[in-house]
Short mmCIF file of C-alpha atoms in Angstrom, two decimals:
data_model
loop_
_atom_site.label_atom_id
_atom_site.label_comp_id
_atom_site.label_asym_id
_atom_site.label_seq_id
_atom_site.Cartn_x
_atom_site.Cartn_y
_atom_site.Cartn_z
CA UNK O 20 198.13 85.16 120.87
CA UNK O 21 197.48 82.13 122.83
CA UNK O 22 195.08 81.64 125.84
CA UNK O 23 195.82 82.31 129.26
CA UNK O 24 195.29 80.33 132.26
CA UNK O 25 192.96 81.57 134.78
CA UNK O 26 191.18 79.92 137.47
CA UNK O 27 192.85 76.81 137.63
CA UNK O 28 194.19 76.95 141.07
CA UNK O 29 190.38 75.46 142.99
CA UNK O 30 190.84 73.25 139.84
CA UNK O 31 194.21 71.84 141.91
CA UNK O 32 192.35 71.55 145.44
CA UNK O 33 189.61 70.03 144.34
CA UNK O 34 189.12 66.95 146.48
CA UNK O 35 188.15 64.91 143.46
CA UNK O 36 191.19 66.15 141.35
CA UNK O 37 193.45 65.23 145.03
CA UNK O 38 191.97 61.95 145.15
CA UNK O 39 192.30 60.99 141.36
CA UNK O 40 196.53 62.44 141.31
CA UNK O 41 196.30 60.47 144.71
CA UNK O 42 195.53 57.04 143.35
CA UNK O 43 197.96 58.18 140.31
CA UNK O 44 201.21 58.63 142.54
CA UNK O 45 200.79 55.76 144.28
CA UNK O 46 201.00 53.16 140.89
CA UNK O 47 203.44 51.32 141.01
CA UNK O 48 203.89 52.04 144.15
CA UNK O 49 201.46 50.80 146.25
CA UNK O 50 203.16 47.54 148.84
CA UNK O 51 205.67 50.63 149.80
CA UNK O 52 205.10 51.56 153.92
CA UNK O 53 204.92 55.39 153.45
CA UNK O 54 201.83 54.54 151.04
CA UNK O 55 200.15 52.28 153.27
CA UNK O 56 200.42 54.70 155.76
CA UNK O 57 199.22 57.99 153.60
CA UNK O 58 196.79 55.77 151.70
CA UNK O 59 195.39 53.93 155.19
CA UNK O 60 194.14 57.29 156.18
CA UNK O 61 193.49 59.04 152.89
CA UNK O 62 190.53 61.28 153.11
CA UNK O 63 191.58 62.48 156.62
CA UNK O 64 195.66 63.32 154.16
CA UNK O 65 194.26 65.08 151.67
CA UNK O 66 191.41 67.02 153.46
CA UNK O 67 195.11 67.88 154.99
CA UNK O 68 196.05 68.84 151.80
CA UNK O 69 193.84 70.66 150.90
CA UNK O 70 193.11 73.00 153.36
CA UNK O 71 197.69 74.35 153.19
CA UNK O 72 196.90 74.58 149.91
CA UNK O 73 193.59 77.00 150.43
CA UNK O 74 195.09 79.37 153.51
CA UNK O 75 198.68 79.25 151.83
CA UNK O 76 201.18 77.24 154.33
CA UNK O 77 202.32 74.05 152.23
CA UNK O 78 205.96 74.04 152.27
CA UNK O 79 207.63 71.35 149.91
CA UNK O 80 208.88 67.53 152.04
CA UNK O 81 212.84 66.73 152.35
CA UNK O 82 213.62 65.11 149.30
CA UNK O 83 215.50 61.71 149.87
CA UNK O 84 218.69 61.42 147.35
CA UNK O 85 220.24 59.05 145.40
CA UNK O 86 221.72 58.09 142.18
CA UNK O 87 221.38 56.04 139.78
CA UNK O 88 223.89 54.71 137.25
CA UNK O 89 222.32 53.96 133.83
CA UNK O 90 222.63 55.42 131.07
CA UNK O 91 224.39 57.34 133.28
CA UNK O 92 225.38 58.51 137.14
CA UNK O 93 222.45 60.94 137.60
CA UNK O 94 221.64 62.34 140.78
CA UNK O 95 217.94 61.25 141.78
CA UNK O 96 215.81 63.90 144.00
CA UNK O 97 212.94 62.24 145.55
CA UNK O 98 209.41 63.74 147.29
CA UNK O 99 207.72 62.27 149.98
CA UNK O 100 204.99 60.02 148.91
CA UNK O 101 202.62 63.62 150.20
CA UNK O 102 204.10 65.81 147.63
CA UNK O 103 204.33 63.08 144.82
CA UNK O 104 200.23 63.40 144.83
CA UNK O 105 199.64 67.58 145.22
CA UNK O 106 202.72 67.66 142.21
CA UNK O 107 200.14 65.31 140.06
CA UNK O 108 197.00 67.23 140.81
CA UNK O 109 198.88 70.75 139.48
CA UNK O 110 200.24 68.29 135.85
CA UNK O 111 196.42 66.58 135.96
CA UNK O 112 195.13 70.20 135.32
CA UNK O 113 198.60 71.78 133.68
CA UNK O 114 199.74 69.53 131.17
CA UNK O 115 196.60 69.34 129.23
CA UNK O 116 197.11 73.00 128.23
CA UNK O 117 200.29 72.94 128.24
CA UNK O 118 199.67 69.70 125.51
CA UNK O 119 198.22 72.32 122.92
CA UNK O 120 200.97 74.17 122.35
CA UNK O 121 204.07 72.46 121.52
CA UNK O 122 205.06 71.18 118.57
CA UNK O 123 204.65 67.78 117.01
CA UNK O 124 207.95 67.06 116.76
CA UNK O 125 208.82 67.02 120.59
CA UNK O 126 208.42 63.50 121.58
CA UNK O 127 209.96 63.63 125.30
CA UNK O 128 207.08 62.83 128.61
CA UNK O 129 204.32 63.17 126.14
CA UNK O 130 200.84 60.95 125.92
CA UNK O 131 201.56 59.38 122.70
CA UNK O 132 205.60 60.50 121.83
CA UNK O 133 207.73 58.26 123.88
CA UNK O 134 211.00 57.04 122.75
CA UNK O 135 210.15 54.59 119.28
CA UNK O 136 207.80 57.47 118.02
CA UNK O 137 210.41 59.85 118.23
CA UNK O 138 212.85 56.57 116.42
CA UNK O 139 210.04 55.92 114.01
CA UNK O 140 209.46 59.34 112.31
CA UNK O 141 213.17 60.12 112.73
CA UNK O 142 213.91 57.16 110.28
CA UNK O 143 210.46 58.02 108.59
CA UNK O 144 212.24 62.21 107.36
CA UNK O 145 215.86 60.29 107.08
CA UNK O 146 214.33 57.80 103.79
CA UNK O 147 212.71 61.10 102.28
CA UNK O 148 214.85 62.26 101.76
CA UNK O 149 217.89 59.35 101.12
CA UNK O 150 215.21 59.33 97.87
CA UNK O 151 217.15 63.45 96.85
CA UNK O 152 219.88 63.50 95.05
CA UNK O 153 221.26 65.79 96.94
CA UNK O 154 223.72 64.44 99.83
CA UNK O 155 221.95 65.41 103.67
CA UNK O 156 223.14 65.87 106.69
CA UNK O 157 222.14 66.62 110.76
CA UNK O 158 222.66 69.00 112.66
CA UNK O 159 222.89 66.79 116.80
CA UNK O 160 222.64 69.38 119.67
CA UNK O 161 223.12 68.45 123.27
CA UNK O 162 222.28 70.39 126.18
CA UNK O 163 225.21 70.57 128.60
CA UNK O 164 223.19 69.17 131.86
CA UNK O 165 220.22 71.17 131.09
CA UNK O 166 218.32 69.60 134.09
CA UNK O 167 221.39 71.21 136.41
CA UNK O 168 220.44 74.09 135.60
CA UNK O 169 217.38 75.45 134.22
CA UNK O 170 216.70 78.78 135.65
CA UNK O 171 214.91 79.32 138.56
CA UNK O 172 213.94 82.85 137.78
CA UNK O 173 213.63 82.62 133.91
CA UNK O 174 211.91 79.36 134.10
CA UNK O 175 209.54 81.42 136.12
CA UNK O 176 209.28 84.26 134.32
CA UNK O 177 207.19 81.84 131.04
CA UNK O 178 205.46 80.23 133.54
CA UNK O 179 204.15 83.91 134.17
CA UNK O 180 203.66 84.66 130.34
CA UNK O 181 200.49 81.95 130.09
CA UNK O 182 199.06 82.05 133.93
CA UNK O 183 197.10 84.72 134.67
CA UNK O 184 196.23 83.08 138.65
CA UNK O 185 198.39 84.57 141.09
CA UNK O 186 197.96 81.74 142.70
CA UNK O 187 198.82 78.64 141.37
CA UNK O 188 202.09 80.65 140.63
CA UNK O 189 203.06 81.20 143.90
CA UNK O 190 201.60 77.51 144.24
CA UNK O 191 204.92 76.83 141.86
CA UNK O 192 207.09 79.12 142.87
CA UNK O 193 206.91 77.27 145.79
CA UNK O 194 208.09 74.27 143.49
CA UNK O 195 210.98 75.63 141.56
CA UNK O 196 212.17 76.96 143.65
CA UNK O 197 212.74 74.52 147.05
CA UNK O 198 215.93 74.55 148.63
CA UNK O 199 215.80 71.91 150.65
CA UNK O 200 219.10 70.38 147.96
CA UNK O 201 221.36 73.37 145.69
CA UNK O 202 219.64 71.60 142.36
CA UNK O 203 222.35 73.17 140.29
CA UNK O 204 224.88 70.63 142.23
CA UNK O 205 225.72 68.11 139.03
CA UNK O 206 226.27 64.09 139.94
CA UNK O 207 228.95 63.14 140.43
CA UNK O 208 230.34 66.23 140.85
CA UNK O 209 232.32 67.89 143.54
CA UNK O 210 231.49 71.92 145.02
CA UNK O 211 235.16 72.58 144.10
CA UNK O 212 234.47 71.85 140.14
CA UNK O 213 231.31 73.26 139.06
CA UNK O 214 231.93 77.40 139.25
CA UNK O 215 230.11 80.09 141.77
CA UNK O 216 226.40 79.82 139.23
CA UNK O 217 225.94 75.86 139.18
CA UNK O 218 226.09 75.99 143.29
CA UNK O 219 223.34 78.13 143.74
CA UNK O 220 220.07 77.22 144.44
CA UNK O 221 219.59 79.37 141.90
CA UNK O 222 219.59 76.93 138.69
CA UNK O 223 218.06 73.40 138.53
CA UNK O 224 215.07 71.98 138.62
CA UNK O 225 215.24 67.89 140.60
CA UNK O 226 215.22 65.14 138.25
CA UNK O 227 212.37 62.50 138.94
CA UNK O 228 209.44 65.13 139.99
CA UNK O 229 206.49 65.38 137.85
CA UNK O 230 206.44 68.86 137.13
CA UNK O 231 210.45 68.79 136.39
CA UNK O 232 209.22 66.71 133.54
CA UNK O 233 206.16 69.18 132.72
CA UNK O 234 209.00 72.33 133.00
CA UNK O 235 211.14 71.06 131.61
CA UNK O 236 208.79 70.87 128.22
CA UNK O 237 208.66 74.12 128.70
CA UNK O 238 211.38 75.84 129.18
CA UNK O 239 212.83 73.97 125.50
CA UNK O 240 209.24 74.49 124.05
CA UNK O 241 210.68 78.67 123.54
CA UNK O 242 213.89 76.99 121.37
CA UNK O 243 211.21 74.59 119.62
CA UNK O 244 208.63 78.08 118.46
CA UNK O 245 211.74 80.15 117.76
CA UNK O 246 213.47 77.22 114.59
CA UNK O 247 210.21 77.37 114.22
CA UNK O 248 209.28 79.54 113.60
CA UNK O 249 211.62 82.21 113.51
CA UNK O 250 214.18 80.75 111.72
CA UNK O 251 211.51 77.99 109.63
CA UNK O 252 213.97 74.73 109.99
CA UNK O 253 210.98 71.87 108.13
CA UNK O 254 213.13 69.04 110.20
CA UNK O 255 213.39 69.65 113.36
CA UNK O 256 213.04 66.63 116.61
CA UNK O 257 213.51 67.36 120.12
CA UNK O 258 213.03 64.84 122.71
CA UNK O 259 214.13 66.03 125.59
CA UNK O 260 217.21 67.89 125.10
CA UNK O 261 218.56 66.29 121.97
CA UNK O 262 217.54 67.54 119.12
CA UNK O 263 218.58 66.30 115.46
CA UNK O 264 218.02 68.42 112.48
CA UNK O 265 218.68 68.12 109.04
CA UNK O 266 219.59 69.44 106.04
CA UNK O 267 220.93 69.30 103.19
CA UNK O 268 223.23 72.71 103.02
CA UNK O 269 225.93 72.09 105.33
CA UNK O 270 226.89 75.76 105.62
CA UNK O 271 223.57 76.70 106.97
CA UNK O 272 223.34 73.72 109.96
CA UNK O 273 226.58 75.72 111.18
CA UNK O 274 224.62 78.46 110.70
CA UNK O 275 221.36 77.41 112.64
CA UNK O 276 223.83 75.78 115.00
CA UNK O 277 225.65 79.24 116.34
CA UNK O 278 222.05 80.55 116.30
CA UNK O 279 220.83 78.60 118.96
CA UNK O 280 223.28 78.62 120.50
CA UNK O 281 223.47 82.49 120.97
CA UNK O 282 219.65 82.12 121.91
CA UNK O 283 220.29 79.02 123.95
CA UNK O 284 222.40 81.60 126.28
CA UNK O 285 220.80 85.21 125.60
CA UNK O 286 217.32 83.61 126.82
CA UNK O 287 218.16 80.44 128.20
CA UNK O 288 221.34 80.63 130.39
CA UNK O 289 221.71 77.10 128.54
CA UNK O 290 224.91 76.47 126.51
CA UNK O 291 225.44 73.22 123.69
CA UNK O 292 228.35 70.80 125.17
CA UNK O 293 231.26 68.83 123.11
CA UNK O 294 228.21 66.33 122.05
CA UNK O 295 226.76 69.10 119.03
CA UNK O 296 228.24 67.57 116.01
CA UNK O 297 227.57 68.07 111.90
CA UNK O 298 227.90 64.88 110.15
CA UNK O 299 226.45 63.07 107.37
CA UNK O 300 222.92 61.48 108.15
CA UNK O 301 224.75 58.09 105.39
CA UNK O 302 227.09 57.60 109.49
CA UNK O 303 224.57 56.15 110.71
CA UNK O 304 222.42 59.68 113.92
CA UNK O 305 222.52 58.25 117.61
CA UNK O 306 219.10 59.31 118.73
CA UNK O 307 217.22 57.50 121.82
CA UNK O 308 219.03 54.58 122.47
CA UNK O 309 219.08 53.58 118.57
CA UNK O 310 221.62 54.12 115.84
CA UNK O 311 219.16 55.35 112.35
CA UNK O 312 219.84 54.95 108.47
CA UNK O 313 217.42 54.87 106.47
CA UNK O 314 216.99 51.26 105.81
CA UNK O 315 217.38 50.48 109.00
CA UNK O 316 218.35 51.17 113.07
CA UNK O 317 220.17 49.39 115.31
CA UNK O 318 220.63 49.33 119.80
CA UNK O 319 223.28 51.13 121.24
CA UNK O 320 225.75 49.33 121.99
CA UNK O 321 225.35 50.60 125.73
CA UNK O 322 221.93 49.38 125.30
CA UNK O 323 223.09 45.26 123.94
CA UNK O 324 224.81 45.46 126.77
CA UNK O 325 222.54 46.52 129.42
CA UNK O 326 220.01 44.28 127.71
CA UNK O 327 223.37 41.05 128.31
CA UNK O 328 224.08 41.28 131.66
CA UNK O 329 220.16 41.78 132.89
CA UNK O 330 219.46 38.21 131.30
CA UNK O 331 223.01 37.13 133.21
CA UNK O 332 220.87 38.81 136.00
CA UNK O 333 218.07 36.35 135.54
CA UNK O 334 219.81 32.92 134.25
CA UNK O 335 221.47 33.64 138.17
CA UNK O 336 218.33 34.71 140.00
CA UNK O 337 216.74 30.88 138.42
CA UNK O 338 219.61 29.50 139.31
CA UNK O 339 219.94 29.93 142.67
CA UNK O 340 216.02 29.75 143.03
CA UNK O 341 215.38 33.82 143.77
CA UNK O 342 212.93 34.20 140.75
CA UNK O 343 210.31 32.04 139.61
CA UNK O 344 209.88 31.84 136.02
CA UNK O 345 207.16 33.14 135.63
CA UNK O 346 208.85 36.04 136.25
CA UNK O 347 211.70 35.23 134.38
CA UNK O 348 209.64 34.95 131.24
CA UNK O 349 208.07 38.30 132.22
CA UNK O 350 211.12 39.71 131.91
CA UNK O 351 211.54 37.71 128.68
CA UNK O 352 209.27 38.84 127.03
CA UNK O 353 209.54 42.81 127.45
CA UNK O 354 213.05 41.76 126.18
CA UNK O 355 211.91 40.51 122.89
CA UNK O 356 209.49 43.48 122.65
CA UNK O 357 212.40 45.76 123.16
CA UNK O 358 213.53 43.70 120.81
CA UNK O 359 210.97 44.69 117.99
CA UNK O 360 211.89 47.79 117.75
CA UNK O 361 215.01 48.00 115.47
CA UNK O 362 217.16 45.62 113.33
CA UNK O 363 219.96 43.16 114.41
CA UNK O 364 219.32 39.44 113.14
CA UNK O 365 222.17 38.00 115.40
CA UNK O 366 221.42 39.55 117.99
CA UNK O 367 218.13 38.10 118.18
CA UNK O 368 218.22 35.29 118.08
CA UNK O 369 220.99 34.83 119.69
CA UNK O 370 219.39 34.85 123.28
CA UNK O 371 216.16 32.79 121.77
CA UNK O 372 219.03 30.01 120.58
CA UNK O 373 221.64 30.23 123.15
CA UNK O 374 219.85 31.33 126.38
CA UNK O 375 219.42 29.26 128.94
CA UNK O 376 217.87 28.45 132.02
CA UNK O 377 218.65 26.26 134.83
CA UNK O 378 217.97 25.42 138.88
CA UNK O 379 220.92 24.61 140.46
CA UNK O 380 221.25 20.88 141.42
CA UNK O 381 222.23 21.53 145.60
CA UNK O 382 219.95 24.10 147.67
CA UNK O 383 219.05 26.91 148.06
CA UNK O 384 220.23 29.36 150.47
CA UNK O 385 217.10 29.55 152.12
CA UNK O 386 216.44 26.13 151.34
CA UNK O 387 219.66 24.27 152.94
CA UNK O 388 219.21 26.72 155.35
CA UNK O 389 215.21 25.51 156.53
CA UNK O 390 216.84 21.96 156.00
CA UNK O 391 219.20 22.88 159.24
CA UNK O 392 215.74 24.44 160.78
#
C-alpha cells in the first residue's frame, strides 16, 4: 500500500513556496495588468494568501469565462491571478507525489511526457507488433465530455484514499466544489440540451485550472491501474481521456471494451462516446494529433489546415506591417519544428518553397495615419 500524504498543508502556505508559485504563475503573463498589480505589492499579497490559508478564510475567486475553438469549441474558465498562485502552491507539492503513482504510459500533463513522447511510444509498439505474424488491431477509447462529467464526490473520495491531512482536504474541497459557475454544462450546449446531472454543480472541472490537470490524471489513474493490474493489458497508452489498446485478438478487445465501460460507469460515473472503435492497425491510428502507422506518421488533416491558416495569417500581418520579420521567422521556425515530428514531404517543402513574405508597396493604415497627422 502506498504511503499516505500527511503534513503537506503547512508546506503549501510556506512563504517561500508561495513566492515560487507566484513566479510560476506569472510566466508568459507578466505584462498583464492584473499580474503587474499583484506583483507591485508582492510580499503583502503573499502574506494575505498565507493568512487566508492558515485561518481557513480562503474562497475561490470569480472565474472569467471564454471559449476557444481549437481543436473544438471548449469553455475555458480562468481564475484571478491570486487563485492561480494558490493552485501553483498546491501543484508544486502534490504533483511530485502523485506522479510517482501514475503508470509509465500515461502522457497527458506530465513533466517529461507530452504528445510527441506519446506518439513515439505508440509507434514503437506498432513497429514491434508489425514484425509479428499475427494481425493486430487497436481499440480506441474516448470518454464522453470527460472534464464536464468528473464527479466531485468520487474525485474527493479518490483524493482521501491517499491524503490523510484534513487541512489539505479542506482546501481541495474548496477548489473542487467551487460554485462560481456550473462546470457541468458543456461548452456550446444550452441548459435544455443537457441531462439533469449535467446541470448540477457536483460534476465537472474547469478546463484551464492547473489543479484540474492534476485531478484529471488522478481520476483516470483509477482506470489505468485497473487496466494494468486487473485486466493485465500490456499495450495500453493514455493521453488524458484518449486511450489506445493493442491486441492480436479482436474478440478480446471487445471484451476489454465492455469491462472498461462497466468500470467507468460504476466506479467513475463516466461513459464512452461514439468515437470508440476497434480497427486493424493497418488503417492507421489517430492519436495526439497524428495518424500513426508502423512505418510512418502524418499530421491529421485538421492540423495541416490549422498550420496553413496560421501561415496565411502571418503573411497578411507581415504584408500590412503589423508584424516584424523577426517575429514571423520565430513563428515559422516553430512550425518547421513541428514538421520534424511527422512524415509529409510535399507539405513540408511547400511552405518552404512557395511561401513568400512581402510588404505592401502602399503605406500601412498606421503609416498613412502618421503622414496625415
